[in-house]
mmCIF file of C-alpha atoms in Angstrom:
data_model
loop_
_atom_site.group_PDB
_atom_site.id
_atom_site.type_symbol
_atom_site.label_atom_id
_atom_site.label_comp_id
_atom_site.label_asym_id
_atom_site.label_seq_id
_atom_site.Cartn_x
_atom_site.Cartn_y
_atom_site.Cartn_z
ATOM 1 C CA MET A 1 -42.026 21.288 101.293
ATOM 2 C CA TRP A 2 -44.520 19.105 99.134
ATOM 3 C CA LYS A 3 -47.919 20.367 98.572
ATOM 4 C CA ALA A 4 -51.266 18.712 98.437
ATOM 5 C CA THR A 5 -51.925 20.846 95.589
ATOM 6 C CA ARG A 6 -51.203 18.951 92.647
ATOM 7 C CA ILE A 7 -52.409 16.236 90.507
ATOM 8 C CA SER A 8 -51.255 12.922 89.504
ATOM 9 C CA ALA A 9 -48.972 12.471 86.560
ATOM 10 C CA ASP A 10 -51.688 9.994 84.828
ATOM 11 C CA ALA A 11 -54.636 12.309 85.097
ATOM 12 C CA ALA A 12 -55.763 13.710 82.069
ATOM 13 C CA GLU A 13 -55.660 9.964 80.933
ATOM 14 C CA LYS A 14 -58.366 9.041 83.227
ATOM 15 C CA MET A 15 -60.678 11.905 82.225
ATOM 16 C CA GLN A 16 -64.034 10.982 80.371
ATOM 17 C CA VAL A 17 -64.796 13.529 77.469
ATOM 18 C CA ASN A 18 -67.566 14.870 75.258
ATOM 19 C CA ALA A 19 -71.325 13.860 75.358
ATOM 20 C CA GLY A 20 -71.080 10.486 74.410
ATOM 21 C CA LEU A 21 -73.783 8.502 72.562
ATOM 22 C CA LEU A 22 -77.303 6.644 73.434
ATOM 23 C CA LEU A 23 -77.342 3.449 71.544
ATOM 24 C CA ASN A 24 -79.968 1.005 71.284
ATOM 25 C CA THR A 25 -77.355 -1.992 70.645
ATOM 26 C CA PHE A 26 -73.854 -2.737 71.950
ATOM 27 C CA ASP A 27 -71.327 -5.424 72.442
ATOM 28 C CA VAL A 28 -69.248 -5.168 75.479
ATOM 29 C CA LYS A 29 -67.216 -8.243 74.585
ATOM 30 C CA ASN A 30 -66.107 -6.620 70.976
ATOM 31 C CA PRO A 31 -66.810 -2.755 71.485
ATOM 32 C CA VAL A 32 -66.260 -1.732 67.479
ATOM 33 C CA GLU A 33 -67.455 1.393 66.553
ATOM 34 C CA PRO A 34 -71.391 1.509 66.448
ATOM 35 C CA GLN A 35 -73.295 1.805 63.275
ATOM 36 C CA ASP A 36 -75.314 4.825 62.475
ATOM 37 C CA SER A 37 -78.347 2.652 63.169
ATOM 38 C CA ALA A 38 -77.538 1.775 66.600
ATOM 39 C CA ILE A 39 -77.668 5.461 67.453
ATOM 40 C CA VAL A 40 -81.051 5.969 69.521
ATOM 41 C CA CYS A 41 -81.318 9.845 68.660
ATOM 42 C CA GLU A 42 -78.907 13.066 68.538
ATOM 43 C CA THR A 43 -79.020 14.824 71.880
ATOM 44 C CA THR A 44 -78.484 18.500 73.293
ATOM 45 C CA GLY A 45 -76.698 19.476 76.754
ATOM 46 C CA ASP A 46 -75.471 16.609 78.888
ATOM 47 C CA PHE A 47 -76.319 12.980 79.882
ATOM 48 C CA SER A 48 -77.131 12.608 83.345
ATOM 49 C CA ILE A 49 -76.496 8.982 84.465
ATOM 50 C CA THR A 50 -77.362 8.088 88.171
ATOM 51 C CA CYS A 51 -77.209 4.766 90.460
ATOM 52 C CA THR A 52 -78.341 5.085 93.785
ATOM 53 C CA PRO A 53 -78.704 2.672 96.318
ATOM 54 C CA GLU A 54 -81.630 2.837 98.632
ATOM 55 C CA VAL A 55 -81.019 1.859 102.047
ATOM 56 C CA THR A 56 -82.356 1.209 105.304
ATOM 57 C CA ASP A 57 -81.004 1.151 108.646
ATOM 58 C CA PHE A 58 -81.580 -2.203 110.553
ATOM 59 C CA PHE A 59 -80.977 -0.831 113.804
ATOM 60 C CA GLU A 60 -82.620 2.617 113.675
ATOM 61 C CA ASP A 61 -85.402 1.444 116.183
ATOM 62 C CA VAL A 62 -82.589 -0.894 118.428
ATOM 63 C CA ASN A 63 -82.185 1.168 121.718
ATOM 64 C CA ASN A 64 -78.694 2.415 122.411
ATOM 65 C CA ALA A 65 -77.283 1.364 118.887
ATOM 66 C CA PRO A 66 -76.062 4.541 116.876
ATOM 67 C CA THR A 67 -77.431 5.540 113.310
ATOM 68 C CA ASN A 68 -75.400 4.772 110.053
ATOM 69 C CA THR A 69 -73.835 1.506 111.652
ATOM 70 C CA LYS A 70 -72.027 -0.221 108.630
ATOM 71 C CA GLU A 71 -73.389 -3.450 110.298
ATOM 72 C CA GLY A 72 -77.161 -2.273 110.125
ATOM 73 C CA LYS A 73 -76.655 -1.137 106.445
ATOM 74 C CA ARG A 74 -79.054 -2.818 104.096
ATOM 75 C CA ILE A 75 -79.460 -2.215 100.477
ATOM 76 C CA THR A 76 -83.213 -3.007 99.400
ATOM 77 C CA GLY A 77 -82.510 -1.819 96.001
ATOM 78 C CA TRP A 78 -81.027 0.309 93.463
ATOM 79 C CA SER A 79 -82.332 3.535 91.458
ATOM 80 C CA CYS A 80 -80.767 4.268 88.628
ATOM 81 C CA SER A 81 -81.830 6.399 85.582
ATOM 82 C CA LEU A 82 -80.457 7.821 82.475
ATOM 83 C CA GLY A 83 -81.879 11.829 81.221
ATOM 84 C CA VAL A 84 -80.955 13.630 78.669
ATOM 85 C CA THR A 85 -82.763 15.854 75.687
ATOM 86 C CA ALA A 86 -83.093 14.609 72.460
ATOM 87 C CA LEU A 87 -83.005 16.220 69.288
ATOM 88 C CA SER A 88 -84.317 13.749 67.039
ATOM 89 C CA ILE A 89 -88.119 13.828 66.424
ATOM 90 C CA THR A 90 -89.182 10.645 65.101
ATOM 91 C CA THR A 91 -91.717 8.112 65.888
ATOM 92 C CA GLU A 92 -89.129 5.804 67.554
ATOM 93 C CA THR A 93 -87.957 8.700 69.735
ATOM 94 C CA LEU A 94 -91.195 9.934 70.662
ATOM 95 C CA ALA A 95 -92.407 5.974 72.071
ATOM 96 C CA LEU A 96 -89.260 5.851 73.662
ATOM 97 C CA ALA A 97 -90.345 8.874 75.541
ATOM 98 C CA LEU A 98 -93.887 7.617 75.801
ATOM 99 C CA GLY A 99 -92.695 4.463 77.702
ATOM 100 C CA ALA A 100 -95.902 2.598 76.784
ATOM 101 C CA SER A 101 -98.077 3.816 73.620
ATOM 102 C CA GLU A 102 -99.514 1.785 70.840
ATOM 103 C CA THR A 103 -99.390 2.769 66.970
ATOM 104 C CA ILE A 104 -102.599 3.978 65.830
ATOM 105 C CA GLU A 105 -104.417 5.383 62.454
ATOM 106 C CA ASN A 106 -101.769 7.241 60.072
ATOM 107 C CA GLY A 107 -98.972 6.019 61.782
ATOM 108 C CA GLY A 108 -99.751 7.875 65.275
ATOM 109 C CA LEU A 109 -99.090 7.024 68.781
ATOM 110 C CA ARG A 110 -101.081 6.871 71.527
ATOM 111 C CA PRO A 111 -99.866 6.289 75.192
ATOM 112 C CA ARG A 112 -101.154 2.807 76.274
ATOM 113 C CA THR A 113 -102.303 2.339 79.803
ATOM 114 C CA GLN A 114 -100.183 -0.721 80.546
ATOM 115 C CA TYR A 115 -96.729 -1.817 80.023
ATOM 116 C CA THR A 116 -95.936 -4.423 77.888
ATOM 117 C CA ALA A 117 -92.510 -6.581 78.028
ATOM 118 C CA GLU A 118 -91.301 -5.080 74.599
ATOM 119 C CA ASP A 119 -91.717 -1.965 76.050
ATOM 120 C CA PHE A 120 -88.649 -2.574 78.250
ATOM 121 C CA LYS A 121 -85.433 -2.497 76.017
ATOM 122 C CA SER A 122 -81.595 -2.599 76.609
ATOM 123 C CA LEU A 123 -79.948 0.493 75.962
ATOM 124 C CA TYR A 124 -76.012 1.675 76.318
ATOM 125 C CA TRP A 125 -74.743 4.819 76.681
ATOM 126 C CA ILE A 126 -70.992 4.966 75.411
ATOM 127 C CA GLY A 127 -68.486 8.052 76.173
ATOM 128 C CA ASP A 128 -64.880 8.590 75.021
ATOM 129 C CA MET A 129 -61.749 8.965 77.743
ATOM 130 C CA ILE A 130 -58.841 11.206 77.165
ATOM 131 C CA ASP A 131 -56.898 8.239 75.989
ATOM 132 C CA GLU A 132 -58.711 7.431 72.757
ATOM 133 C CA ASN A 133 -58.046 3.666 73.101
ATOM 134 C CA LYS A 134 -60.610 3.531 76.180
ATOM 135 C CA LEU A 135 -64.363 3.950 76.205
ATOM 136 C CA LEU A 136 -67.000 4.255 79.184
ATOM 137 C CA VAL A 137 -69.764 2.147 78.784
ATOM 138 C CA VAL A 138 -73.190 2.071 80.709
ATOM 139 C CA ALA A 139 -75.108 -0.581 79.787
ATOM 140 C CA MET A 140 -78.902 -0.516 81.180
ATOM 141 C CA ASP A 141 -81.389 -3.633 81.569
ATOM 142 C CA ASP A 142 -85.029 -3.404 80.670
ATOM 143 C CA THR A 143 -85.477 0.358 80.372
ATOM 144 C CA VAL A 144 -88.467 2.377 79.837
ATOM 145 C CA SER A 145 -89.161 6.021 79.939
ATOM 146 C CA THR A 146 -90.355 7.050 83.105
ATOM 147 C CA GLY A 147 -90.811 10.617 82.853
ATOM 148 C CA GLY A 148 -93.447 10.533 80.322
ATOM 149 C CA LEU A 149 -93.181 12.559 77.296
ATOM 150 C CA SER A 150 -92.171 16.292 77.763
ATOM 151 C CA PHE A 151 -91.527 18.188 73.971
ATOM 152 C CA THR A 152 -90.664 21.847 74.041
ATOM 153 C CA SER A 153 -90.288 24.163 71.004
ATOM 154 C CA THR A 154 -88.398 27.171 70.915
ATOM 155 C CA ASN A 155 -88.548 30.166 68.433
ATOM 156 C CA ASN A 156 -85.559 30.336 66.155
ATOM 157 C CA GLY A 157 -84.491 26.911 67.882
ATOM 158 C CA LYS A 158 -84.710 23.086 68.091
ATOM 159 C CA GLY A 159 -87.493 21.415 69.508
ATOM 160 C CA GLY A 160 -86.328 19.027 72.168
ATOM 161 C CA LEU A 161 -87.430 15.872 74.028
ATOM 162 C CA ALA A 162 -86.825 15.382 77.856
ATOM 163 C CA LEU A 163 -86.099 11.689 78.153
ATOM 164 C CA THR A 164 -85.859 10.052 81.873
ATOM 165 C CA LEU A 165 -84.973 6.647 80.916
ATOM 166 C CA THR A 166 -84.950 4.355 83.850
ATOM 167 C CA PRO A 167 -83.451 0.685 83.878
ATOM 168 C CA HIS A 168 -85.463 -2.158 85.612
ATOM 169 C CA ALA A 169 -84.605 -5.128 87.416
ATOM 170 C CA THR A 170 -86.479 -8.505 87.122
ATOM 171 C CA ILE A 171 -87.865 -10.983 89.378
ATOM 172 C CA ALA A 172 -86.719 -13.547 87.129
ATOM 173 C CA ASN A 173 -83.037 -12.374 88.515
ATOM 174 C CA ILE A 174 -83.490 -10.074 91.775
ATOM 175 C CA GLU A 175 -79.940 -10.144 92.607
ATOM 176 C CA LYS A 176 -79.086 -8.838 89.452
ATOM 177 C CA VAL A 177 -78.968 -4.681 89.687
ATOM 178 C CA PRO A 178 -80.302 -3.522 85.912
ATOM 179 C CA MET A 179 -77.209 -1.048 85.591
ATOM 180 C CA ALA A 180 -73.553 -1.993 84.465
ATOM 181 C CA PHE A 181 -70.458 0.062 84.069
ATOM 182 C CA TYR A 182 -67.466 -0.625 81.890
ATOM 183 C CA ILE A 183 -64.310 1.249 80.688
ATOM 184 C CA LEU A 184 -63.117 -0.514 77.697
ATOM 185 C CA GLU A 185 -60.321 -1.036 75.192
ATOM 186 C CA LYS A 186 -62.063 0.096 71.691
ATOM 187 C CA VAL A 187 -61.878 -2.325 69.077
ATOM 188 C CA ALA A 188 -61.021 -1.210 65.679
ATOM 189 C CA ALA A 189 -63.493 -2.052 62.797
ATOM 190 C CA GLY A 190 -62.023 -5.197 61.207
ATOM 191 C CA ALA A 191 -60.106 -6.315 63.798
ATOM 192 C CA MET B 1 -42.460 16.888 74.140
ATOM 193 C CA THR B 2 -43.547 20.192 75.906
ATOM 194 C CA ARG B 3 -46.828 21.919 75.683
ATOM 195 C CA ASP B 4 -45.479 24.444 73.434
ATOM 196 C CA GLU B 5 -43.764 22.015 71.366
ATOM 197 C CA ALA B 6 -46.544 19.738 71.007
ATOM 198 C CA ILE B 7 -48.922 22.944 69.770
ATOM 199 C CA PHE B 8 -46.231 23.472 67.411
ATOM 200 C CA GLU B 9 -45.989 20.246 65.782
ATOM 201 C CA PHE B 10 -49.382 20.156 65.382
ATOM 202 C CA TRP B 11 -49.880 23.615 63.493
ATOM 203 C CA SER B 12 -46.681 22.240 61.259
ATOM 204 C CA SER B 13 -48.744 19.027 60.375
ATOM 205 C CA PHE B 14 -50.453 20.281 57.670
ATOM 206 C CA GLY B 15 -48.195 20.757 54.865
ATOM 207 C CA LEU B 16 -47.551 24.918 55.512
ATOM 208 C CA ALA B 17 -44.490 26.136 57.444
ATOM 209 C CA ALA B 18 -46.110 27.275 61.028
ATOM 210 C CA TYR B 19 -45.102 30.095 62.787
ATOM 211 C CA GLU B 20 -45.993 31.553 66.430
ATOM 212 C CA GLU B 21 -47.576 34.983 65.026
ATOM 213 C CA THR B 22 -44.828 36.802 67.181
ATOM 214 C CA THR B 23 -42.011 35.095 65.708
ATOM 215 C CA VAL B 24 -42.604 35.457 61.990
ATOM 216 C CA PRO B 25 -39.657 36.337 59.885
ATOM 217 C CA SER B 26 -39.904 39.736 57.743
ATOM 218 C CA GLY B 27 -37.524 41.604 55.493
ATOM 219 C CA ASP B 28 -35.566 39.224 53.041
ATOM 220 C CA ASP B 29 -36.321 36.466 55.561
ATOM 221 C CA ALA B 30 -39.991 37.186 55.152
ATOM 222 C CA PRO B 31 -41.365 33.119 54.530
ATOM 223 C CA LYS B 32 -42.971 32.534 51.091
ATOM 224 C CA LEU B 33 -46.782 32.479 51.098
ATOM 225 C CA PRO B 34 -48.668 30.379 52.230
ATOM 226 C CA TYR B 35 -47.929 29.822 55.696
ATOM 227 C CA LEU B 36 -49.869 29.651 59.089
ATOM 228 C CA THR B 37 -49.759 31.678 62.071
ATOM 229 C CA TYR B 38 -50.699 30.645 65.301
ATOM 230 C CA GLN B 39 -51.319 32.348 68.940
ATOM 231 C CA GLY B 40 -48.838 31.237 71.215
ATOM 232 C CA VAL B 41 -50.625 30.764 74.609
ATOM 233 C CA SER B 42 -49.855 28.656 77.888
ATOM 234 C CA SER B 43 -52.233 27.885 80.660
ATOM 235 C CA GLY B 44 -52.492 25.763 83.670
ATOM 236 C CA PHE B 45 -54.696 22.549 84.243
ATOM 237 C CA GLY B 46 -57.885 22.199 83.301
ATOM 238 C CA THR B 47 -58.083 25.762 81.645
ATOM 239 C CA GLU B 48 -59.144 26.722 78.574
ATOM 240 C CA ALA B 49 -57.723 29.283 76.231
ATOM 241 C CA GLN B 50 -59.235 30.855 72.848
ATOM 242 C CA VAL B 51 -56.808 31.254 70.268
ATOM 243 C CA ALA B 52 -56.539 32.647 66.738
ATOM 244 C CA VAL B 53 -54.609 30.800 63.969
ATOM 245 C CA SER B 54 -54.562 32.197 60.417
ATOM 246 C CA LEU B 55 -53.777 30.941 56.983
ATOM 247 C CA TRP B 56 -51.989 33.640 54.668
ATOM 248 C CA TYR B 57 -52.266 32.932 51.293
ATOM 249 C CA PHE B 58 -51.529 35.242 48.176
ATOM 250 C CA THR B 59 -54.628 34.614 45.833
ATOM 251 C CA THR B 60 -57.774 35.781 44.565
ATOM 252 C CA SER B 61 -59.114 32.263 44.923
ATOM 253 C CA LEU B 62 -60.993 30.917 47.628
ATOM 254 C CA VAL B 63 -60.354 27.373 46.850
ATOM 255 C CA ALA B 64 -56.851 26.395 48.097
ATOM 256 C CA VAL B 65 -57.704 28.237 51.437
ATOM 257 C CA ASN B 66 -60.857 26.825 52.091
ATOM 258 C CA ALA B 67 -59.708 23.111 51.436
ATOM 259 C CA LYS B 68 -56.785 23.681 54.000
ATOM 260 C CA ALA B 69 -59.013 25.618 56.793
ATOM 261 C CA ASP B 70 -61.605 22.327 56.050
ATOM 262 C CA GLU B 71 -58.328 20.111 56.444
ATOM 263 C CA ILE B 72 -57.503 21.754 59.588
ATOM 264 C CA SER B 73 -61.092 21.467 60.887
ATOM 265 C CA LYS B 74 -61.671 17.770 59.723
ATOM 266 C CA ARG B 75 -58.174 16.724 61.822
ATOM 267 C CA ILE B 76 -59.303 18.745 64.639
ATOM 268 C CA GLY B 77 -63.042 16.773 64.576
ATOM 269 C CA MET B 78 -66.302 16.603 66.557
ATOM 270 C CA GLY B 79 -65.189 17.077 70.338
ATOM 271 C CA GLY B 80 -61.741 18.102 69.529
ATOM 272 C CA VAL B 81 -58.083 16.409 69.172
ATOM 273 C CA VAL B 82 -56.032 15.301 72.079
ATOM 274 C CA ILE B 83 -52.293 15.818 71.720
ATOM 275 C CA PRO B 84 -50.123 14.008 74.244
ATOM 276 C CA CYS B 85 -47.090 16.087 75.700
ATOM 277 C CA ASP B 86 -45.076 15.820 78.943
ATOM 278 C CA GLY B 87 -47.188 16.024 81.985
ATOM 279 C CA GLY B 88 -50.499 15.449 79.860
ATOM 280 C CA ALA B 89 -51.972 16.412 76.947
ATOM 281 C CA VAL B 90 -53.368 19.519 75.260
ATOM 282 C CA TRP B 91 -57.187 19.074 73.837
ATOM 283 C CA ILE B 92 -57.612 21.359 70.813
ATOM 284 C CA LYS B 93 -61.308 22.082 69.712
ATOM 285 C CA ARG B 94 -62.821 24.050 66.957
ATOM 286 C CA GLY B 95 -64.034 27.549 68.136
ATOM 287 C CA SER B 96 -67.306 29.178 66.734
ATOM 288 C CA PRO B 97 -67.199 30.299 64.124
ATOM 289 C CA PHE B 98 -64.460 27.908 63.091
ATOM 290 C CA ALA B 99 -63.058 30.121 60.147
ATOM 291 C CA GLN B 100 -63.620 33.617 58.178
ATOM 292 C CA ASN B 101 -62.177 35.312 55.385
ATOM 293 C CA VAL B 102 -60.380 38.810 56.511
ATOM 294 C CA ARG B 103 -58.921 40.974 53.449
ATOM 295 C CA ALA B 104 -55.253 41.186 55.124
ATOM 296 C CA SER B 105 -54.039 44.202 53.373
ATOM 297 C CA ASN B 106 -54.901 47.001 50.957
ATOM 298 C CA GLU B 107 -51.035 47.411 49.966
ATOM 299 C CA ARG B 108 -50.792 44.118 48.789
ATOM 300 C CA GLU B 109 -53.373 43.067 46.371
ATOM 301 C CA GLY B 110 -54.602 39.413 46.640
ATOM 302 C CA LEU B 111 -53.112 38.604 50.642
ATOM 303 C CA LEU B 112 -55.964 36.599 52.072
ATOM 304 C CA GLN B 113 -56.111 35.946 55.556
ATOM 305 C CA LYS B 114 -58.049 32.889 56.709
ATOM 306 C CA TYR B 115 -58.668 33.490 60.681
ATOM 307 C CA ILE B 116 -59.546 30.162 62.395
ATOM 308 C CA ASN B 117 -60.671 29.918 65.737
ATOM 309 C CA VAL B 118 -59.808 27.434 68.216
ATOM 310 C CA SER B 119 -59.815 26.542 72.137
ATOM 311 C CA ILE B 120 -56.876 24.955 73.454
ATOM 312 C CA GLU B 121 -57.634 23.053 77.065
ATOM 313 C CA PHE B 122 -54.498 22.223 78.963
ATOM 314 C CA LEU B 123 -54.890 18.959 80.917
ATOM 315 C CA VAL B 124 -50.885 19.514 81.844
ATOM 316 C CA ASN B 125 -49.846 18.365 85.125
ATOM 317 C CA ASP B 126 -48.224 21.492 86.673
#
């Protein structure tokens, strides 16, 4: 008799492997190998990427209406984020973690009390699939750190900077959710 | 190609004769050095096995055996290498430590064993 305990013939091909890279630039129309300069930072541990709808129930206060009807479900927005621990400790990654900061004397950084348009950047996470020709890409618009700077040093170990990066919608295009997902065919350099 | 064949082909692709470690001929049929042996391991989907691979060289110099270990390390690469086979693939990853030298035998001066650690994750549908 057949069993439900089985996997599909192409199960392995659809799996994503390894931690991937956080990039400050990537062309989803031409997914070639990124240059070193595109890599935001070296990382440790997992990347955690979430994209969660914020929903309301339009019928929740309607007498006799059951909760969680599909007709009553409304999306009021999307809450997206990327979390990872950075091992690269540079002025750029410190500024990224702070979100809003200004350069001060001796190349230092001080948090600012207001965001500027320049604080919001496009960022990309890319990761390999088991099928070595394929790539998973998460594109994030207008991304800024909302977790602030959280740095931990450790005896006989490497210091780590916890990053919580949040892409943002814009009132210039309120329908556009600031995170997109792609599974792309890699393009060889020079192709 | 079965998973065992895929693993054998992988270890045979480094310019050395490769033997599953229980199948190395002995006596007059013993292979000429250098050669490679590996633990034959098989497992189910999603399981990962630690595997020992050995490079056997007759030498007092580490140059050639270190170069061969480097070649294997580079081929496996960061994040490992995925080898397709019937039903899916096997994913070979560097172990830790990756390679270490072992003095193989006091009876045969100059016999050197380079012990290499890898892990193999089986992504095979059965």
